[in-house]
Short mmCIF file of N, CA, C and O in Angstrom, two decimals:
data_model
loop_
_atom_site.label_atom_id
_atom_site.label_comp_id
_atom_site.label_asym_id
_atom_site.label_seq_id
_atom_site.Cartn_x
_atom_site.Cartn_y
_atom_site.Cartn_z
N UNK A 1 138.89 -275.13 -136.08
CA UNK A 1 139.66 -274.17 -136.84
C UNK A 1 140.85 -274.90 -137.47
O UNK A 1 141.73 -275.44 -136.80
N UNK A 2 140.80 -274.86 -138.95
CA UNK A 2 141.61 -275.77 -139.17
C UNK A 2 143.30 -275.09 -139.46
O UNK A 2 144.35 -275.62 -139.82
N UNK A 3 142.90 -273.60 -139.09
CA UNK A 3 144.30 -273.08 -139.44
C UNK A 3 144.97 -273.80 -138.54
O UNK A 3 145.83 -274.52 -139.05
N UNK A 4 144.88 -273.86 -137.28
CA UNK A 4 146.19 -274.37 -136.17
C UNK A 4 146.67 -275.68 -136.45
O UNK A 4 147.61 -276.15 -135.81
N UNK A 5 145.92 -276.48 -137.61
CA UNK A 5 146.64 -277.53 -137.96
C UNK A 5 147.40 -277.43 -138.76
O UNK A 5 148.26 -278.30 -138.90
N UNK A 6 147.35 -276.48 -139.47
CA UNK A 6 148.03 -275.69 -140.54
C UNK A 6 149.59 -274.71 -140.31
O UNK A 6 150.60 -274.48 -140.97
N UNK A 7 149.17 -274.43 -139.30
CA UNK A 7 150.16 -273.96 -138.45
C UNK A 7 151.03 -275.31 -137.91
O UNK A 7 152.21 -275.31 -138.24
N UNK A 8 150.59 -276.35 -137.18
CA UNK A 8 151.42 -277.48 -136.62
C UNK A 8 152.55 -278.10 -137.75
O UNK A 8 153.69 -278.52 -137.53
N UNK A 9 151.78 -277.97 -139.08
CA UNK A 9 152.38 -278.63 -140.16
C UNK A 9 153.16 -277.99 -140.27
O UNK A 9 154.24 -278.58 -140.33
N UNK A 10 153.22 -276.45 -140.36
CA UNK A 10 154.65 -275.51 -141.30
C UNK A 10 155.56 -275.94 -139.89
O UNK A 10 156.62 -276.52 -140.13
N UNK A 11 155.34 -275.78 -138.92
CA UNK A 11 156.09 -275.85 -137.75
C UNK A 11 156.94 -277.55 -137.77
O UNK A 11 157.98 -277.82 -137.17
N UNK A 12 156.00 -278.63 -138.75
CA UNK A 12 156.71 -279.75 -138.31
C UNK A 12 157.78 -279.91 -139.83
O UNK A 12 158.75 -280.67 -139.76
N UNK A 13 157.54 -279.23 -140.96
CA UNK A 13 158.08 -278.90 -141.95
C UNK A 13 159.65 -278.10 -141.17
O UNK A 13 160.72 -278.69 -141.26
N UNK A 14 159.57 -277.18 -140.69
CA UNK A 14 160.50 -276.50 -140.54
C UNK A 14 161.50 -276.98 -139.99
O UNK A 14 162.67 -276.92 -140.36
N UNK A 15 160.73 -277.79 -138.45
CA UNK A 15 161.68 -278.70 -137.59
C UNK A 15 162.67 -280.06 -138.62
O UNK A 15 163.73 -280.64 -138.39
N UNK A 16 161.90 -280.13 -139.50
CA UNK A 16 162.26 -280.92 -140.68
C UNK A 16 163.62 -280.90 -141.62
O UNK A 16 164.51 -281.71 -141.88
N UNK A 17 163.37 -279.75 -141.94
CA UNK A 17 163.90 -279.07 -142.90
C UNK A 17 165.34 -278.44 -142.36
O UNK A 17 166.34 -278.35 -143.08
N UNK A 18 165.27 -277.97 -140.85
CA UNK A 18 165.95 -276.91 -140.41
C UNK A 18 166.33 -277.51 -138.84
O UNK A 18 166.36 -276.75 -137.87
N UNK A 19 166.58 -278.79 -138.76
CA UNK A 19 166.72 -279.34 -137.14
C UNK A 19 167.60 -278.74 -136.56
O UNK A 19 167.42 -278.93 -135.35
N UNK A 20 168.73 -277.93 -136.78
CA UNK A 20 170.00 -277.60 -136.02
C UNK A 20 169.14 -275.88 -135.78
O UNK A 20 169.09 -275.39 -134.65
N UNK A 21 168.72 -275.38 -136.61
CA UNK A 21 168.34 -274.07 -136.48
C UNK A 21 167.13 -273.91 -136.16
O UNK A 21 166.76 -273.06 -136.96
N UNK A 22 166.35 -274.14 -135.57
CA UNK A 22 164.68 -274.10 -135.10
C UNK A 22 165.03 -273.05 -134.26
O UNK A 22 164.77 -272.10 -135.01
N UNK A 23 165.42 -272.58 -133.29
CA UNK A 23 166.07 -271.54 -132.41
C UNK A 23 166.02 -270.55 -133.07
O UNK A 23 165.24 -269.78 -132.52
N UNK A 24 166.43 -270.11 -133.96
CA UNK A 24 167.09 -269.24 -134.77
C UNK A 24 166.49 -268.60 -135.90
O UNK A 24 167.02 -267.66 -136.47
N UNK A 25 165.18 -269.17 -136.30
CA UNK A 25 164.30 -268.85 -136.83
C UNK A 25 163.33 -267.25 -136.44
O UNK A 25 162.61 -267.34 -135.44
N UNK A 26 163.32 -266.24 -137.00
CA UNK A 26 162.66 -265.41 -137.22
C UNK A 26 161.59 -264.63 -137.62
O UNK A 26 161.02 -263.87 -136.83
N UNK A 27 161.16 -264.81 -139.18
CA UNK A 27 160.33 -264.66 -139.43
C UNK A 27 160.10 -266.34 -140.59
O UNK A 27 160.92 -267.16 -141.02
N UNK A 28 158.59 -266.22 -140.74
CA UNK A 28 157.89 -267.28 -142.09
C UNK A 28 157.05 -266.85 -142.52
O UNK A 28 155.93 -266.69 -142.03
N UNK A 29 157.77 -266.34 -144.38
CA UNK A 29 156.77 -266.22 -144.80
C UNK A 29 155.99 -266.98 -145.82
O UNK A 29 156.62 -267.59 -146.68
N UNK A 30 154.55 -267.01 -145.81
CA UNK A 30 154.16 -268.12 -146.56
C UNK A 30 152.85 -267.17 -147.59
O UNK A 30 152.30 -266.10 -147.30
N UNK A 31 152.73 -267.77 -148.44
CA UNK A 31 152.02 -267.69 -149.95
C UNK A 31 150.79 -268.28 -149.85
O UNK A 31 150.74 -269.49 -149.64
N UNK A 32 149.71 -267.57 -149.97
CA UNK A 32 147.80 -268.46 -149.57
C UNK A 32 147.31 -267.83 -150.99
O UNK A 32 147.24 -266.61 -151.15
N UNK A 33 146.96 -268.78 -152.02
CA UNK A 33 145.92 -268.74 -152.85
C UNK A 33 144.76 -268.09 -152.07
O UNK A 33 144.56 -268.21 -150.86
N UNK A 34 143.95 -267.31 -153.05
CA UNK A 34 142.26 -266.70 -152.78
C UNK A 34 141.63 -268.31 -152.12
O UNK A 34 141.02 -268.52 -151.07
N UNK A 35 142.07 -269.24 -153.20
CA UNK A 35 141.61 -270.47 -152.83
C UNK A 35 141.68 -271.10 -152.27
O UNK A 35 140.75 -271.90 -152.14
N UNK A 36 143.01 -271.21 -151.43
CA UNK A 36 143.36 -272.13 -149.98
C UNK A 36 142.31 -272.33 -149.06
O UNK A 36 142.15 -273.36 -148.40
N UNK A 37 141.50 -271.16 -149.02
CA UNK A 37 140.55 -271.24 -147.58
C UNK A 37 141.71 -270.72 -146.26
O UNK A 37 141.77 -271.24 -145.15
N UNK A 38 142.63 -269.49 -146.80
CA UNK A 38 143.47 -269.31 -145.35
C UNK A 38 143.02 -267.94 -145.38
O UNK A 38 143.00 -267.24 -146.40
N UNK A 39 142.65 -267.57 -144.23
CA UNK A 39 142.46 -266.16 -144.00
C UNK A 39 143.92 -265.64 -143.26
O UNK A 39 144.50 -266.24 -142.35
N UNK A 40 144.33 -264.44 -143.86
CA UNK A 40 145.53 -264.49 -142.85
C UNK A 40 145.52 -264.40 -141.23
O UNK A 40 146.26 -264.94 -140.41
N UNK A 41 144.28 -263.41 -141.03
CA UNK A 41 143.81 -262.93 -139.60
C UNK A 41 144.06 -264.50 -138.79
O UNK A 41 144.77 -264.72 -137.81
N UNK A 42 143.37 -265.32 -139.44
CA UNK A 42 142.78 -266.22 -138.65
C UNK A 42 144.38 -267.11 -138.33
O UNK A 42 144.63 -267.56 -137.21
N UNK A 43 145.37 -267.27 -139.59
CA UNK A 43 146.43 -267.63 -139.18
C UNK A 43 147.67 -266.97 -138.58
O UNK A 43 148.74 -267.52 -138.29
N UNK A 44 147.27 -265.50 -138.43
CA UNK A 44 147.59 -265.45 -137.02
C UNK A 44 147.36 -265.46 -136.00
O UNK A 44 148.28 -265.40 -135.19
N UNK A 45 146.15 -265.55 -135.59
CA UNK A 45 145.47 -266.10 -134.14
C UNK A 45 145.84 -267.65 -134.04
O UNK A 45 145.89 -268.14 -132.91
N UNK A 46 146.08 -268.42 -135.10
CA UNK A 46 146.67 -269.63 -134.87
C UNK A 46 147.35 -269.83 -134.23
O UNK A 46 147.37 -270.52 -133.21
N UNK A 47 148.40 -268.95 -134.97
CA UNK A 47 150.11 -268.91 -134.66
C UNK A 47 150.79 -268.63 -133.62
O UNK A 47 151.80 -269.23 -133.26
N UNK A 48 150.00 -267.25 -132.80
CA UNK A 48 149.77 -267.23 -131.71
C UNK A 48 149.57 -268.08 -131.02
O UNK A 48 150.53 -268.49 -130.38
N UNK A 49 147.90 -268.89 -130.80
CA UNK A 49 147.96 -269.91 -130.11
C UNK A 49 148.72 -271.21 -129.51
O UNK A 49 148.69 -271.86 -128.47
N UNK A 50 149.60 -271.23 -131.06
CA UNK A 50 150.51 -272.62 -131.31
C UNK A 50 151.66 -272.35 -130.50
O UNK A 50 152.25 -273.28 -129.95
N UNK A 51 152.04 -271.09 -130.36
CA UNK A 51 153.23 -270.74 -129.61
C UNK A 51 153.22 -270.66 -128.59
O UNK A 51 154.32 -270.62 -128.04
N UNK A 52 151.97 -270.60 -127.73
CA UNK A 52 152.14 -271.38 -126.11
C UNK A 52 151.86 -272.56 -125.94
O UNK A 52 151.23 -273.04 -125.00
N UNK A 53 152.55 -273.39 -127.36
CA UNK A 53 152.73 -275.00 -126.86
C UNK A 53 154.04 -275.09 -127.44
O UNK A 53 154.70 -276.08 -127.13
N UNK A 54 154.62 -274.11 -128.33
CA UNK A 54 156.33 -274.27 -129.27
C UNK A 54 157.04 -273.03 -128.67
O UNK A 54 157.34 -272.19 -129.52
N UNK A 55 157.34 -272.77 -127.53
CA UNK A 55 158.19 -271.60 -126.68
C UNK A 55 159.68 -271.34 -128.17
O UNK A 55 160.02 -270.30 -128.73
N UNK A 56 160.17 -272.73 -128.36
CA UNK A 56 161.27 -272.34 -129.72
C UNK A 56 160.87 -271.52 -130.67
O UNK A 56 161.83 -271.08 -131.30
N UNK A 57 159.90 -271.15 -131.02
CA UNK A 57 159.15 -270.03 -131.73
C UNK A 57 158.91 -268.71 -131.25
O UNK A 57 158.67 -267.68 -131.88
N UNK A 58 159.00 -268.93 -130.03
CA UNK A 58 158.72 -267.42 -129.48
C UNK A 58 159.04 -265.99 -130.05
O UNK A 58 158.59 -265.01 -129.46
N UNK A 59 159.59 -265.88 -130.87
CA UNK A 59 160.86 -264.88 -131.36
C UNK A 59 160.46 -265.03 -132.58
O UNK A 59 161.09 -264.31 -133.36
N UNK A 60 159.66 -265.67 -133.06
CA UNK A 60 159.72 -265.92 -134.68
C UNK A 60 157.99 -265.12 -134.96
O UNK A 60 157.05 -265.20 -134.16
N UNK A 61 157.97 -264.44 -136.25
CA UNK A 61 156.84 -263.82 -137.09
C UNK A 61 156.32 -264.10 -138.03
O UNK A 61 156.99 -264.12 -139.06
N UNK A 62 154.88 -264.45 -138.07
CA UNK A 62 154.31 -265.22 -139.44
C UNK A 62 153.69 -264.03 -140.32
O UNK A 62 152.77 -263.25 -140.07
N UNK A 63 154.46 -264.15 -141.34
CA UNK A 63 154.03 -263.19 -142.76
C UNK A 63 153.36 -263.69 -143.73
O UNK A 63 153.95 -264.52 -144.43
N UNK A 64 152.08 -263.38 -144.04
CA UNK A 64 151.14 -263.98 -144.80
C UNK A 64 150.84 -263.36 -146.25
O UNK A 64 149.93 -262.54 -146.21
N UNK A 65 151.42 -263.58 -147.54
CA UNK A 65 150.92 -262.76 -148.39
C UNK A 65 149.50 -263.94 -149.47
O UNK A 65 149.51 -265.11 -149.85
N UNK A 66 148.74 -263.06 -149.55
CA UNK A 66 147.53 -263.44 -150.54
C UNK A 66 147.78 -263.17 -151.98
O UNK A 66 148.04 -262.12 -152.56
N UNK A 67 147.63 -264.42 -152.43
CA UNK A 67 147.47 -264.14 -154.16
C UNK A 67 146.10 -264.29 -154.83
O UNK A 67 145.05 -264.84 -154.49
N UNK A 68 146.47 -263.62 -155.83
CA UNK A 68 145.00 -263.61 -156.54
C UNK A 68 144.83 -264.85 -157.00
O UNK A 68 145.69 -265.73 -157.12
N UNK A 69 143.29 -264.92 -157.37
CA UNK A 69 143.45 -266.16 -158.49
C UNK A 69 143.41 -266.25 -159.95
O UNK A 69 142.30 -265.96 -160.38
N UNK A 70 144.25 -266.56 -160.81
CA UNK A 70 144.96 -266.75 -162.17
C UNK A 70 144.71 -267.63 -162.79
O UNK A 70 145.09 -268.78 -162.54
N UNK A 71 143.84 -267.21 -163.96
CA UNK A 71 143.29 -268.43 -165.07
C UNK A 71 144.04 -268.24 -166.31
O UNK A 71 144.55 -267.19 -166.71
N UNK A 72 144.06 -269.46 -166.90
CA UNK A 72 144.76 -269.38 -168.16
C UNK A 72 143.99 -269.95 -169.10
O UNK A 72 143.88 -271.18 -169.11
N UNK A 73 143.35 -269.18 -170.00
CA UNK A 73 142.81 -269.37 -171.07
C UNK A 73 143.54 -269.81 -172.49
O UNK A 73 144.39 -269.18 -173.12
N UNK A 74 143.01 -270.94 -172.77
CA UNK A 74 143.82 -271.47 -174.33
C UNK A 74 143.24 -270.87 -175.42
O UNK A 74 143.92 -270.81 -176.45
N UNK A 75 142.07 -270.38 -175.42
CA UNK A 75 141.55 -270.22 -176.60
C UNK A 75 142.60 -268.89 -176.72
O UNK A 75 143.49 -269.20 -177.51
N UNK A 76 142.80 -267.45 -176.17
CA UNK A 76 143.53 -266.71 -176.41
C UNK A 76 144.90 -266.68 -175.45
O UNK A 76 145.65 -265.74 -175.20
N UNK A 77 144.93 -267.49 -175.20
CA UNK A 77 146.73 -268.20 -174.55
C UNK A 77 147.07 -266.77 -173.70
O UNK A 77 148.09 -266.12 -173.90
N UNK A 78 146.24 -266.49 -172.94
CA UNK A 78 146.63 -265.28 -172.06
C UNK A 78 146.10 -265.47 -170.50
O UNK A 78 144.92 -265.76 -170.36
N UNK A 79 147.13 -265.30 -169.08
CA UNK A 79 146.98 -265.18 -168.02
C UNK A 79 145.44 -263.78 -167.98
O UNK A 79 145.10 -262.78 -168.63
N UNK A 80 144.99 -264.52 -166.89
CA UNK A 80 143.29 -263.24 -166.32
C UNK A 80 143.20 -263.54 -164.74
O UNK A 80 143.02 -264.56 -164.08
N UNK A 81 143.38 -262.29 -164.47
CA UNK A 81 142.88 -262.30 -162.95
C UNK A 81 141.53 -262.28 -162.69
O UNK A 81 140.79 -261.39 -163.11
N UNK A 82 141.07 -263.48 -161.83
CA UNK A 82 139.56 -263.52 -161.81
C UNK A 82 139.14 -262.64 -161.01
O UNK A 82 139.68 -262.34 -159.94
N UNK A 83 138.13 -262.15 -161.46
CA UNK A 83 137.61 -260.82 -160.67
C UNK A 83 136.19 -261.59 -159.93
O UNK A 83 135.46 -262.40 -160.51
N UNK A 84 136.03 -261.14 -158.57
CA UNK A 84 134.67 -262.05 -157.86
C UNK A 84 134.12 -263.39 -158.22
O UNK A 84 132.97 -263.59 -158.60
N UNK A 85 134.84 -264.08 -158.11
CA UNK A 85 135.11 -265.47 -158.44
C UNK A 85 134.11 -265.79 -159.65
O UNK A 85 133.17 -266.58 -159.58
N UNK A 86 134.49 -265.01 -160.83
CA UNK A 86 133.83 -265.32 -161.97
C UNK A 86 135.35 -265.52 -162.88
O UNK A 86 136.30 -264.79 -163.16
N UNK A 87 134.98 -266.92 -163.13
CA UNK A 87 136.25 -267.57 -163.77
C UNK A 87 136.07 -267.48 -165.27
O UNK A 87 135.87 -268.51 -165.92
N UNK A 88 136.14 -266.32 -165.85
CA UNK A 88 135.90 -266.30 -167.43
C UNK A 88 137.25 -264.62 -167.29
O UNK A 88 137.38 -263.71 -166.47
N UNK A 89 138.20 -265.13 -169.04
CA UNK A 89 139.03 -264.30 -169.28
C UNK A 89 138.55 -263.15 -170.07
O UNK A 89 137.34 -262.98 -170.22
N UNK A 90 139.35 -262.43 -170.53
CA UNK A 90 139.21 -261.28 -170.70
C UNK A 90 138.24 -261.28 -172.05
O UNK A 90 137.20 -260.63 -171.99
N UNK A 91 138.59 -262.06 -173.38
CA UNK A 91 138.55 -262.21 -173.64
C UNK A 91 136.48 -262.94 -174.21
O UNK A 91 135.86 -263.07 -175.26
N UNK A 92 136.24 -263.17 -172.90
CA UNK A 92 134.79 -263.66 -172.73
C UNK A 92 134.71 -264.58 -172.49
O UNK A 92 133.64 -264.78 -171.91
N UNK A 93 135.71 -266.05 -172.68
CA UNK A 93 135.26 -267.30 -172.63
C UNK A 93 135.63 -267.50 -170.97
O UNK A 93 136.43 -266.93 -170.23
N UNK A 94 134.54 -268.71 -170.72
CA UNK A 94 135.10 -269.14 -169.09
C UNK A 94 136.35 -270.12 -169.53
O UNK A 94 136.63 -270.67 -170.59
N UNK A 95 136.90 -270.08 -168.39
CA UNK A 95 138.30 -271.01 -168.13
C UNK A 95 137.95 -271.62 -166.53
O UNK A 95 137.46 -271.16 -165.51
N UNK A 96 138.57 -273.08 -167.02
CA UNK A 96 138.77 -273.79 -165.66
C UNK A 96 140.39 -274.14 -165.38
O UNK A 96 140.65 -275.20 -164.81
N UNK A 97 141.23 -273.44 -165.69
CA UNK A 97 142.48 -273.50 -165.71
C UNK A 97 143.41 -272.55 -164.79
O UNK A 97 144.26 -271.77 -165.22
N UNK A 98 143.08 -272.75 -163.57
CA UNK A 98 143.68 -272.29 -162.31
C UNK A 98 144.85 -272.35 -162.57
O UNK A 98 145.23 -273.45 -162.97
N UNK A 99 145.95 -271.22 -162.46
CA UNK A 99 147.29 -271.14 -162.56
C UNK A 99 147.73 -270.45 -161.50
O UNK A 99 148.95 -270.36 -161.53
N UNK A 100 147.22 -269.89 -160.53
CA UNK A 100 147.47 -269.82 -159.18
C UNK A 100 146.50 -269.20 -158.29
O UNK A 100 145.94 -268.28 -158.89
N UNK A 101 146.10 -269.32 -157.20
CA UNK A 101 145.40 -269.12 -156.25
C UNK A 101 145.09 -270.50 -154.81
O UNK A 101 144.77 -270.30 -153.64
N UNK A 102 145.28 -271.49 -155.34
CA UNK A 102 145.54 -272.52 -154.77
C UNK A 102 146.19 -272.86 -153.67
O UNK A 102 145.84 -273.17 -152.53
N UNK A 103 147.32 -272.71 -154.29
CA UNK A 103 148.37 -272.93 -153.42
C UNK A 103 148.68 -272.21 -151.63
O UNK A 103 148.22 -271.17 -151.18
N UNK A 104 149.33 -272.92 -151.13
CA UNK A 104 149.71 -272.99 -149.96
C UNK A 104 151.61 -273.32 -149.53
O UNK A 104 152.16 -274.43 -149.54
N UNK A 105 152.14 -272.24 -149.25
CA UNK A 105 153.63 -272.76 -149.08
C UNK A 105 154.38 -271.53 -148.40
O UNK A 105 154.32 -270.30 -148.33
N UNK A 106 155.18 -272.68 -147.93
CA UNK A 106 156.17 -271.68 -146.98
C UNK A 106 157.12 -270.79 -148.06
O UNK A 106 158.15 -271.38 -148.37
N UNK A 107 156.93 -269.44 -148.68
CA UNK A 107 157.72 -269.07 -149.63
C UNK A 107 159.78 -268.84 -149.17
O UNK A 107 160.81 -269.13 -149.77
N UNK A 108 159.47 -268.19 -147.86
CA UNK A 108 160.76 -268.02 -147.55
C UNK A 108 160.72 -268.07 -145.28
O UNK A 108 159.79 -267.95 -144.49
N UNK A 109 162.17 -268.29 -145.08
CA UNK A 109 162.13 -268.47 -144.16
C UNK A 109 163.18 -267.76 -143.40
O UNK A 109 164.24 -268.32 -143.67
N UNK A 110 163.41 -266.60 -142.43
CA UNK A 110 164.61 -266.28 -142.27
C UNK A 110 165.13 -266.22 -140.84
O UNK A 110 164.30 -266.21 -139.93
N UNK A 111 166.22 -266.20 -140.60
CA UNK A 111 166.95 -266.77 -139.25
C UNK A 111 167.86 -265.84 -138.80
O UNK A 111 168.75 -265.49 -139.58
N UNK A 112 167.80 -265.38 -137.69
CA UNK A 112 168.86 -264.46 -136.78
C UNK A 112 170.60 -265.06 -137.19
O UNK A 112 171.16 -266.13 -137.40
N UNK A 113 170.84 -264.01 -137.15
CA UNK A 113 172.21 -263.63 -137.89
C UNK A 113 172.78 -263.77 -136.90
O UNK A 113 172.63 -262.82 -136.13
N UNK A 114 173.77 -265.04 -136.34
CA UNK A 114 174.72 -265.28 -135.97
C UNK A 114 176.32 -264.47 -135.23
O UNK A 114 177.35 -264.87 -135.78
N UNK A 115 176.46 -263.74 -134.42
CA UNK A 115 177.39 -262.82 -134.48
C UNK A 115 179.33 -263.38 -134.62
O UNK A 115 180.21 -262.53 -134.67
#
């Protein structure tokens, strides 16, 4: 399952990014292209898993939003949401010009409020 490696990474990103505050961390939310290959289900059964080896996480919630996937056609210079992975715009012509669905990223990250 390759989510829990997927999971190890945002977790070694964060420790990265955020060394004084790993504690303090709350929720992560992250951004999965149609195309990533991330199911969210499955990355949270990850996430879960990962957290009875990262107890500093305990307290923290993984938020998963899915994007569609977005072609951009030149012939009529207009964004198309591909409908059942048939990559042709509105317009009729196919496009191989992925403008989002791809991607994979931690969009935002937020941390317990300090009193």
């Amino acid at each position: 399952m390759h989510e829990i490696s997927l999971v190890r990474n945002i977790f070694r990103t964060l420790e990265e990014e955020f060394p004084n505050d790993i504690d303090n961390i709350r929720g992560i939310f992250l951004k999965a292209g149609l195309l990533s290959n991330v199911q969210p289900i499955l990355m949270q059964n990850a996430f879960q898993a990962v957290l009875e080896d990262q107890p500093q996480y305990k307290k923290t919630s993984l938020h998963v939003e899915v994007l569609p996937i977005l072609i951009y056609c030149d012939d009529c210079d207009k964004t198309t949401e591909v409908q059942q992975y048939r990559f042709v715009c509105t317009c009729g012509k196919p496009s191989r010009n992925v403008v989002q669905g791809e991607e994979l990223l931690i969009s935002r990250v937020e941390f317990e409020e300090n009193s």
